[in-house]
Tab-separated table of C-alpha atoms and ligand atoms in Angstrom:
chain	number	residue	atom	x	y	z
A	1	MET	CA	-0.002	-0.088	0.038
A	2	GLU	CA	1.168	3.467	-0.800
A	3	LYS	CA	2.610	5.129	2.292
A	4	HIS	CA	0.886	8.339	3.561
A	5	GLU	CA	4.143	10.321	3.232
A	6	GLU	CA	4.930	9.267	-0.296
A	7	ARG	CA	1.387	10.075	-1.328
A	8	ALA	CA	1.756	13.471	0.309
A	9	HIS	CA	4.963	14.239	-1.492
A	10	ALA	CA	3.415	13.253	-4.860
A	11	LEU	CA	0.453	15.382	-4.239
A	12	LEU	CA	1.968	18.408	-2.585
A	13	SER	CA	5.030	19.510	-4.413
A	14	ALA	CA	6.884	22.742	-3.378
A	15	SER	CA	6.667	24.043	-6.977
A	16	GLY	CA	2.841	23.643	-6.847
A	17	ALA	CA	2.567	25.080	-3.307
A	18	HIS	CA	1.047	28.393	-4.448
A	19	ARG	CA	-1.860	26.400	-5.935
A	20	TRP	CA	-2.571	23.908	-3.167
A	21	ILE	CA	-2.211	26.659	-0.499
A	22	GLU	CA	-4.804	28.904	-2.323
A	23	CYS	CA	-7.029	26.077	-3.482
A	24	THR	CA	-6.568	23.078	-1.123
A	25	PRO	CA	-8.778	20.555	-2.952
A	26	SER	CA	-6.716	21.095	-6.195
A	27	ALA	CA	-4.067	18.568	-5.224
A	28	VAL	CA	-6.315	15.534	-5.032
A	29	LEU	CA	-8.332	16.716	-8.060
A	30	GLU	CA	-5.146	17.103	-10.114
A	31	SER	CA	-4.045	13.521	-9.227
A	32	LYS	CA	-6.892	12.293	-11.554
A	33	PHE	CA	-4.959	13.701	-14.577
A	34	PRO	CA	-1.702	12.293	-15.902
A	35	ASP	CA	1.436	14.128	-14.895
A	36	THR	CA	2.890	14.794	-18.199
A	37	THR	CA	6.199	16.537	-18.747
A	38	SER	CA	7.033	18.944	-21.608
A	39	ASP	CA	10.137	19.698	-23.623
A	40	ALA	CA	10.158	23.068	-21.915
A	41	ALA	CA	10.398	21.288	-18.490
A	42	ARG	CA	13.137	19.018	-19.772
A	43	GLU	CA	14.982	22.031	-21.218
A	44	GLY	CA	14.688	23.655	-17.825
A	45	THR	CA	16.293	20.629	-16.176
A	46	LEU	CA	19.089	20.634	-18.594
A	47	ALA	CA	19.759	24.420	-18.138
A	48	HIS	CA	19.821	23.830	-14.278
A	49	GLU	CA	22.371	21.107	-14.813
A	50	LEU	CA	24.534	23.525	-16.808
A	51	CYS	CA	24.228	26.147	-14.082
A	52	GLU	CA	25.353	23.463	-11.457
A	53	VAL	CA	28.319	22.453	-13.595
A	54	LYS	CA	29.523	26.054	-14.052
A	55	LEU	CA	28.984	26.969	-10.442
A	56	THR	CA	30.866	23.920	-9.251
A	57	HIS	CA	33.814	24.903	-11.411
A	58	VAL	CA	33.749	28.596	-10.421
A	59	LEU	CA	33.174	28.055	-6.665
A	60	TYR	CA	35.116	24.876	-6.047
A	61	GLY	CA	37.682	24.917	-8.892
A	62	LYS	CA	36.607	21.409	-10.055
A	63	ASP	CA	37.217	20.311	-13.492
A	64	THR	CA	33.744	19.958	-15.039
A	65	GLU	CA	34.687	20.026	-18.701
A	66	ARG	CA	33.365	16.493	-19.346
A	67	ALA	CA	30.122	17.159	-17.665
A	68	HIS	CA	29.875	20.420	-19.770
A	69	GLU	CA	30.530	18.465	-22.972
A	70	TRP	CA	27.917	15.835	-22.085
A	71	ILE	CA	25.262	18.637	-21.626
A	72	MET	CA	26.180	20.129	-25.082
A	73	GLN	CA	25.558	16.813	-26.748
A	74	GLN	CA	22.010	16.558	-25.458
A	75	GLU	CA	19.180	16.995	-27.907
A	76	LEU	CA	17.575	19.816	-25.954
A	77	TYR	CA	20.777	21.806	-25.593
A	78	GLN	CA	20.634	25.338	-27.045
A	79	LYS	CA	23.613	27.683	-27.384
A	80	GLU	CA	21.650	30.363	-25.563
A	81	MET	CA	21.788	28.204	-22.475
A	82	GLU	CA	25.460	29.224	-22.064
A	83	GLU	CA	24.577	32.903	-21.922
A	84	HIS	CA	21.746	32.434	-19.413
A	85	SER	CA	23.705	30.091	-17.168
A	86	ASP	CA	26.672	32.580	-17.309
A	87	ARG	CA	24.271	35.222	-16.080
A	88	TYR	CA	23.227	32.917	-13.213
A	89	VAL	CA	26.759	32.419	-12.205
A	90	GLU	CA	27.366	36.215	-12.352
A	91	GLU	CA	24.411	36.875	-10.052
A	92	ILE	CA	25.633	34.345	-7.530
A	93	ARG	CA	29.112	35.852	-7.618
A	94	GLU	CA	27.680	39.262	-7.035
A	95	LEU	CA	25.606	38.007	-4.098
A	96	GLU	CA	28.612	36.336	-2.688
A	97	GLY	CA	30.552	39.529	-2.936
A	98	SER	CA	27.877	41.409	-0.994
A	99	PHE	CA	28.612	39.489	2.291
A	100	LYS	CA	31.095	41.079	4.682
A	101	LEU	CA	32.791	37.691	5.291
A	102	LYS	CA	32.908	34.848	2.844
A	103	PRO	CA	29.497	33.024	3.141
A	104	PHE	CA	28.841	29.386	3.392
A	105	ILE	CA	27.416	28.241	-0.077
A	106	ALA	CA	25.535	25.085	-1.029
A	107	ILE	CA	24.492	24.282	-4.456
A	108	GLU	CA	21.751	21.805	-5.595
A	109	SER	CA	21.112	21.026	-1.919
A	110	ARG	CA	18.311	18.505	-1.025
A	111	LEU	CA	16.053	20.050	1.482
A	112	ASP	CA	13.826	18.029	3.810
A	113	LEU	CA	10.402	19.752	4.021
A	114	SER	CA	8.713	17.060	6.109
A	115	ALA	CA	8.340	19.383	9.125
A	116	TYR	CA	5.707	21.156	7.018
A	117	ILE	CA	4.599	18.717	4.322
A	118	PRO	CA	4.533	14.999	5.189
A	119	GLY	CA	7.378	13.412	3.213
A	120	GLY	CA	8.012	16.691	1.434
A	121	PHE	CA	11.403	17.636	0.002
A	122	GLY	CA	12.819	19.999	-2.506
A	123	THR	CA	16.166	21.100	-4.056
A	124	GLY	CA	17.674	24.483	-3.383
A	125	ASP	CA	19.543	25.734	-6.424
A	126	CYS	CA	21.877	27.849	-4.324
A	127	ILE	CA	21.938	28.603	-0.556
A	128	MET	CA	24.182	31.191	1.045
A	129	ILE	CA	24.546	31.876	4.732
A	130	GLY	CA	26.594	34.582	6.360
A	131	ASP	CA	26.091	38.019	8.080
A	132	ARG	CA	23.185	36.356	10.121
A	133	LYS	CA	21.388	36.094	6.662
A	134	LEU	CA	20.100	33.156	4.775
A	135	VAL	CA	19.882	33.640	1.031
A	136	ILE	CA	17.847	31.267	-1.251
A	137	VAL	CA	18.496	31.651	-4.994
A	138	ASP	CA	16.205	29.934	-7.531
A	139	PHE	CA	16.987	29.712	-11.250
A	140	LYS	CA	14.077	29.752	-13.624
A	141	TYR	CA	14.733	28.978	-17.261
A	142	GLY	CA	11.157	29.477	-18.485
A	143	LYS	CA	10.236	32.618	-20.421
A	144	GLY	CA	6.466	32.276	-20.615
A	145	VAL	CA	5.461	33.475	-17.119
A	146	PRO	CA	7.470	35.932	-15.078
A	147	VAL	CA	8.071	34.658	-11.568
A	148	TYR	CA	8.476	37.089	-8.642
A	149	ALA	CA	10.207	36.577	-5.304
A	150	GLU	CA	7.799	38.459	-3.034
A	151	ASN	CA	5.780	35.898	-0.829
A	152	ASN	CA	6.686	33.173	-3.230
A	153	PRO	CA	5.668	29.964	-1.448
A	154	GLN	CA	8.093	27.716	-3.331
A	155	LEU	CA	11.082	29.821	-2.287
A	156	MET	CA	9.630	30.239	1.258
A	157	LEU	CA	9.433	26.439	1.574
A	158	TYR	CA	13.003	26.039	0.374
A	159	ALA	CA	13.976	28.714	2.954
A	160	LEU	CA	12.167	26.647	5.688
A	161	GLY	CA	13.995	23.537	4.449
A	162	ALA	CA	17.276	25.360	4.643
A	163	TYR	CA	16.407	26.721	8.097
A	164	GLN	CA	15.732	23.203	9.391
A	165	LYS	CA	19.048	21.870	7.809
A	166	TYR	CA	21.401	24.632	8.951
A	167	ARG	CA	19.931	26.099	12.072
A	168	MET	CA	22.105	24.052	14.384
A	169	LEU	CA	25.250	25.368	12.551
A	170	TYR	CA	24.451	28.994	11.762
A	171	ASN	CA	22.422	31.844	13.217
A	172	PHE	CA	20.307	33.970	10.917
A	173	ASP	CA	17.345	36.288	11.413
A	174	VAL	CA	16.999	37.730	7.946
A	175	ILE	CA	15.895	35.637	4.955
A	176	GLU	CA	16.508	36.790	1.430
A	177	MET	CA	14.914	35.150	-1.584
A	178	LYS	CA	16.074	35.759	-5.167
A	179	ILE	CA	14.804	34.565	-8.529
A	180	VAL	CA	17.163	34.534	-11.520
A	181	GLN	CA	15.016	34.365	-14.697
A	182	PRO	CA	17.546	35.502	-17.316
A	183	ARG	CA	15.433	34.884	-20.408
A	184	LEU	CA	13.015	37.499	-19.180
A	185	ASN	CA	15.787	39.692	-17.796
A	186	LEU	CA	14.126	39.378	-14.363
A	187	PHE	CA	16.087	39.249	-11.102
A	188	PRO	CA	13.642	40.073	-8.332
A	189	ASP	CA	14.442	39.636	-4.711
A	190	TRP	CA	12.539	39.819	-1.459
A	191	THR	CA	13.463	39.873	2.213
A	192	CYS	CA	11.489	38.725	5.306
A	193	SER	CA	12.323	38.108	8.932
A	194	LEU	CA	12.805	34.591	10.338
A	195	ASP	CA	9.570	35.114	12.431
A	196	GLU	CA	7.628	35.842	9.234
A	197	LEU	CA	9.098	32.772	7.651
A	198	LEU	CA	8.171	30.569	10.621
A	199	ALA	CA	4.602	32.005	10.708
A	200	PHE	CA	4.343	31.019	6.950
A	201	GLY	CA	5.537	27.505	7.936
A	202	GLU	CA	2.701	27.098	10.446
A	203	THR	CA	0.104	28.122	7.713
A	204	VAL	CA	1.676	25.715	5.232
A	205	LYS	CA	1.470	22.899	7.824
A	206	GLU	CA	-2.306	23.491	8.271
A	207	LYS	CA	-2.926	23.906	4.586
A	208	ALA	CA	-1.041	20.748	3.624
A	209	ALA	CA	-3.067	18.712	6.254
A	210	VAL	CA	-6.310	19.868	4.592
A	211	ALA	CA	-4.966	19.522	0.994
A	212	ILE	CA	-3.827	15.913	1.435
A	213	ARG	CA	-7.367	14.966	2.370
A	214	GLY	CA	-8.747	16.803	-0.699
A	215	GLU	CA	-10.752	19.033	1.592
A	216	GLY	CA	-11.449	22.867	1.697
A	217	GLU	CA	-12.991	25.234	-0.791
A	218	PHE	CA	-12.140	25.414	-4.455
A	219	HIS	CA	-10.640	28.796	-5.008
A	220	PRO	CA	-9.983	29.785	-8.642
A	221	GLY	CA	-7.367	32.460	-9.389
A	222	ASP	CA	-4.060	33.040	-11.201
A	223	TRP	CA	-2.773	29.813	-9.711
A	224	CYS	CA	-5.166	27.789	-11.966
A	225	ARG	CA	-2.748	28.350	-14.918
A	226	PHE	CA	-0.623	25.279	-14.075
A	227	CYS	CA	-3.299	23.109	-12.564
A	228	ARG	CA	-3.843	19.812	-14.457
A	229	ALA	CA	-7.570	20.085	-13.864
A	230	LYS	CA	-7.795	23.608	-15.302
A	231	ALA	CA	-9.704	22.788	-18.521
A	232	THR	CA	-12.622	21.004	-16.919
A	233	CYS	CA	-12.549	22.206	-13.290
A	234	ARG	CA	-16.129	23.197	-12.565
A	235	ALA	CA	-15.174	25.845	-9.952
A	236	ARG	CA	-12.990	27.660	-12.519
A	237	ALA	CA	-15.624	27.318	-15.295
A	238	ASP	CA	-18.354	28.764	-12.940
A	239	TYR	CA	-16.081	31.587	-11.792
A	240	SER	CA	-15.017	32.439	-15.363
A	241	ILE	CA	-18.637	32.491	-16.602
A	242	GLN	CA	-19.656	34.683	-13.634
A	243	LEU	CA	-16.808	37.113	-14.333
A	244	ALA	CA	-17.708	37.257	-18.041
A	245	PHE	CA	-21.469	37.853	-17.676
A	246	ALA	CA	-21.943	39.565	-14.320
A	247	ALA	CA	-22.535	42.926	-15.677
A	248	ASP	CA	-24.668	44.079	-12.748
A	249	LYS	CA	-24.196	47.825	-13.392
A	250	ASP	CA	-25.841	49.680	-16.135
A	251	PRO	CA	-23.915	52.862	-16.941
A	252	ALA	CA	-23.875	54.176	-20.423
A	253	LEU	CA	-20.040	54.364	-20.332
A	254	LEU	CA	-17.463	52.482	-18.252
A	255	SER	CA	-15.436	54.532	-15.746
A	256	TYR	CA	-11.628	54.119	-15.708
A	257	GLU	CA	-11.935	52.116	-12.537
A	258	GLU	CA	-14.336	49.727	-14.229
A	259	VAL	CA	-12.091	49.389	-17.284
A	260	GLY	CA	-9.230	48.294	-15.003
A	261	GLU	CA	-11.573	45.831	-13.165
A	262	TYR	CA	-12.948	44.377	-16.386
A	263	LEU	CA	-9.522	43.969	-17.879
A	264	ARG	CA	-8.375	42.084	-14.821
A	265	LYS	CA	-11.506	39.817	-14.875
A	266	GLY	CA	-11.209	39.393	-18.619
A	267	GLU	CA	-7.609	38.009	-18.329
A	268	HIS	CA	-8.973	35.193	-16.199
A	269	VAL	CA	-11.867	34.480	-18.666
A	270	ALA	CA	-9.558	34.532	-21.685
A	271	SER	CA	-7.094	32.195	-20.159
A	272	TRP	CA	-9.844	29.755	-19.089
A	273	LEU	CA	-11.504	29.880	-22.523
A	274	SER	CA	-8.163	29.105	-24.305
A	275	ASP	CA	-7.591	26.129	-21.949
A	276	LEU	CA	-11.077	24.867	-22.561
A	277	LYS	CA	-10.632	25.169	-26.397
A	278	GLU	CA	-7.330	23.260	-26.267
A	279	TYR	CA	-8.976	20.517	-24.199
A	280	ALA	CA	-11.976	20.243	-26.504
A	281	LEU	CA	-9.772	20.107	-29.672
A	282	ARG	CA	-7.665	17.411	-28.158
A	283	ALA	CA	-10.862	15.470	-27.202
A	284	CYS	CA	-12.269	15.822	-30.683
A	285	LEU	CA	-9.039	14.582	-32.280
A	286	GLU	CA	-9.177	11.602	-29.957
A	287	GLY	CA	-12.580	10.835	-31.358
A	288	LYS	CA	-14.695	12.065	-28.474
A	289	GLU	CA	-17.787	14.089	-29.105
A	290	ILE	CA	-17.927	17.706	-27.756
A	291	THR	CA	-21.535	18.672	-28.310
A	292	GLY	CA	-21.914	21.215	-31.046
A	293	TRP	CA	-18.163	21.350	-31.933
A	294	LYS	CA	-15.783	19.486	-34.251
A	295	ALA	CA	-12.141	19.638	-35.303
A	296	VAL	CA	-11.260	20.769	-38.872
A	297	HIS	CA	-8.068	21.759	-40.673
A	298	GLY	CA	-7.210	25.496	-40.261
A	299	ARG	CA	-6.217	27.853	-42.974
A	300	SER	CA	-3.261	26.471	-44.752
A	301	VAL	CA	-0.447	28.470	-46.589
A	302	ARG	CA	1.009	27.206	-49.928
A	303	ALA	CA	4.604	25.971	-49.869
A	304	PHE	CA	7.095	24.327	-52.082
A	305	ASP	CA	7.591	20.595	-51.269
A	306	ASP	CA	11.328	20.950	-52.251
A	307	VAL	CA	12.498	24.597	-52.587
A	308	ASP	CA	15.787	23.576	-54.351
A	309	ALA	CA	14.007	21.414	-56.898
A	310	ALA	CA	11.376	24.141	-57.543
A	311	PHE	CA	14.067	26.842	-58.028
A	312	ARG	CA	15.981	24.598	-60.446
A	313	ASP	CA	12.865	24.221	-62.563
A	314	ALA	CA	12.235	28.015	-62.404
A	315	ILE	CA	15.796	28.769	-63.552
A	316	LYS	CA	15.480	26.140	-66.377
A	317	ALA	CA	12.270	27.963	-67.384
A	318	GLY	CA	14.245	31.211	-67.778
A	319	VAL	CA	13.906	32.961	-64.454
A	320	GLU	CA	17.094	34.689	-63.361
A	321	GLU	CA	18.538	33.063	-60.255
A	322	ALA	CA	19.175	36.442	-58.503
A	323	LEU	CA	15.519	37.290	-58.786
A	324	LEU	CA	14.622	34.250	-56.625
A	325	TYR	CA	16.538	35.364	-53.551
A	326	GLU	CA	16.318	38.361	-51.333
A	327	ARG	CA	19.348	39.931	-49.649
A	328	ARG	CA	18.505	40.794	-46.069
A	329	PRO	CA	20.688	41.919	-43.170
A	330	LEU	CA	20.907	39.578	-40.160
A	331	THR	CA	19.170	40.653	-37.053
A	332	LEU	CA	21.277	42.178	-34.225
A	333	SER	CA	21.055	38.944	-32.108
A	334	LYS	CA	22.165	36.809	-34.967
A	335	VAL	CA	25.187	39.018	-35.616
A	336	GLU	CA	25.992	38.912	-31.894
A	337	LYS	CA	25.652	35.132	-31.906
A	338	MET	CA	27.914	34.843	-34.940
A	339	MET	CA	30.667	37.152	-33.604
A	340	GLY	CA	30.432	36.239	-29.961
A	341	LYS	CA	29.409	38.646	-27.145
A	342	LYS	CA	32.863	40.127	-26.495
A	343	ALA	CA	33.867	40.831	-30.144
A	344	PHE	CA	30.406	42.151	-30.819
A	345	GLY	CA	30.524	44.580	-27.903
A	346	GLU	CA	33.993	45.871	-28.777
A	347	THR	CA	33.337	46.195	-32.574
A	348	LEU	CA	29.703	47.136	-32.823
A	349	GLY	CA	28.702	48.325	-29.231
A	350	SER	CA	28.708	51.971	-30.313
A	351	HIS	CA	26.195	51.199	-33.036
A	352	VAL	CA	23.595	49.563	-30.713
A	353	VAL	CA	20.640	51.644	-29.644
A	354	ARG	CA	17.658	50.552	-27.691
A	355	PRO	CA	14.574	52.466	-28.649
A	356	PRO	CA	11.620	52.253	-26.273
A	357	GLY	CA	9.488	49.161	-26.850
A	358	LYS	CA	5.908	49.294	-28.182
A	359	PRO	CA	3.576	50.492	-25.414
A	360	THR	CA	1.997	47.439	-23.716
A	361	LEU	CA	-0.675	47.362	-21.069
A	362	VAL	CA	0.229	45.379	-17.932
A	363	GLU	CA	-1.086	45.266	-14.371
A	364	ALA	CA	0.091	47.911	-11.929
A	365	SER	CA	1.950	45.249	-9.965
A	366	ASP	CA	4.345	44.713	-12.887
A	367	PRO	CA	7.874	45.852	-11.773
A	368	ARG	CA	8.595	47.827	-14.991
A	369	GLU	CA	8.378	51.600	-14.829
A	370	ALA	CA	5.144	53.113	-16.062
A	371	ILE	CA	5.341	55.424	-19.195
A	372	THR	CA	4.760	58.886	-17.636
A	373	ASP	CA	5.207	61.208	-20.682
A	374	THR	CA	1.830	62.160	-22.038
A	375	VAL	CA	1.758	61.335	-25.752
A	376	THR	CA	-0.934	60.653	-28.298
A	377	PRO	CA	-1.455	56.934	-29.090
A	378	GLU	CA	-0.260	57.682	-32.702
A	379	GLU	CA	3.134	59.101	-31.356
A	380	ALA	CA	3.504	56.288	-28.883
A	381	PHE	CA	2.986	53.565	-31.431
A	382	GLN	CA	5.425	55.160	-33.883
B	1	SF4	S1	-8.422	24.763	-11.822
B	1	SF4	FE1	-8.206	26.350	-10.142
B	1	SF4	S2	-10.014	26.134	-8.951
B	1	SF4	FE2	-9.842	24.268	-10.196
B	1	SF4	S3	-8.883	22.843	-8.865
B	1	SF4	FE3	-7.255	23.802	-10.147
B	1	SF4	S4	-6.565	25.489	-8.880
B	1	SF4	FE4	-8.434	24.916	-8.018
């Protein structure tokens, strides 16, 4: 029979903590769906391995060349992983240098979380201790969703695990948590006191006890995004429908406040609708019947089956070869990739400008600075 603790660990992962803390019955509901992994997740694991290899070399002077070569031979390896793992190492070096005395550093450290989640454990990418401070660094390779450090339950759980592991050896009363998400150029950090961290630990303990029994109220929100039940969860569907159609006010025009509110609500509805469509399409393709819907082939664009053969025939028919090709300059990133970062910076650095990006609407909590100059939309979009 499956042991209680093994079952708890399988259900209550640290990476899913935000979800099962906010929506305690989600963990048991999710277990009804297969736990599939994606190429993006496997890519993330490989990028983590590369970070570990580089950090081991830089911090402990070990020869990691063979491990590095092995990573480069993997199918999911991308050249850009080098740049992002270098940035991670740079951030760690910078943090290390911010301590008055050389800190204790542990990398890829297994952390026992069982004081909070039965049988729970996790892996801390990098832990530093010194100056009465505990620092938890987490590397994120994804670029789809920005991850923030403030009140981040996964990082706080790792901090609790590190506290349990090192509290006999070190004293600390400040906890710093840092995310390194180089593909989004995001490096947020957040600090809390040990007391705040321990209070969070007590909350987690209570939530985990409820979640493992599949009890509590369903509570839809941002955390639904990675829930395996997200497409057919009734609570999320009801919530989204309510958000979409609950127009209880009847003004002729929306106020700015209402525009903001509807945009926020609309994000939830749009995300739920897209998940539902993806689920229904997959079901139709598997031969299931979704009442009133079917799968068809989308608009298709004409293409040559073999470009070289087609162009040979065109040339034979009298078309000048030069007319069949366009001469286009490489993009800045491609030139940089070709020349290498250093040579690019030295030779072409003075030619690089960074014009402001196209105006984008984001929630006020986004860390980027708001555009404050008043411009007409036409000027802004130019
Ligand atoms: S989809 Fe959202 S509301 Fe439904 S179980 Fe998952 S987290 Fe909870």
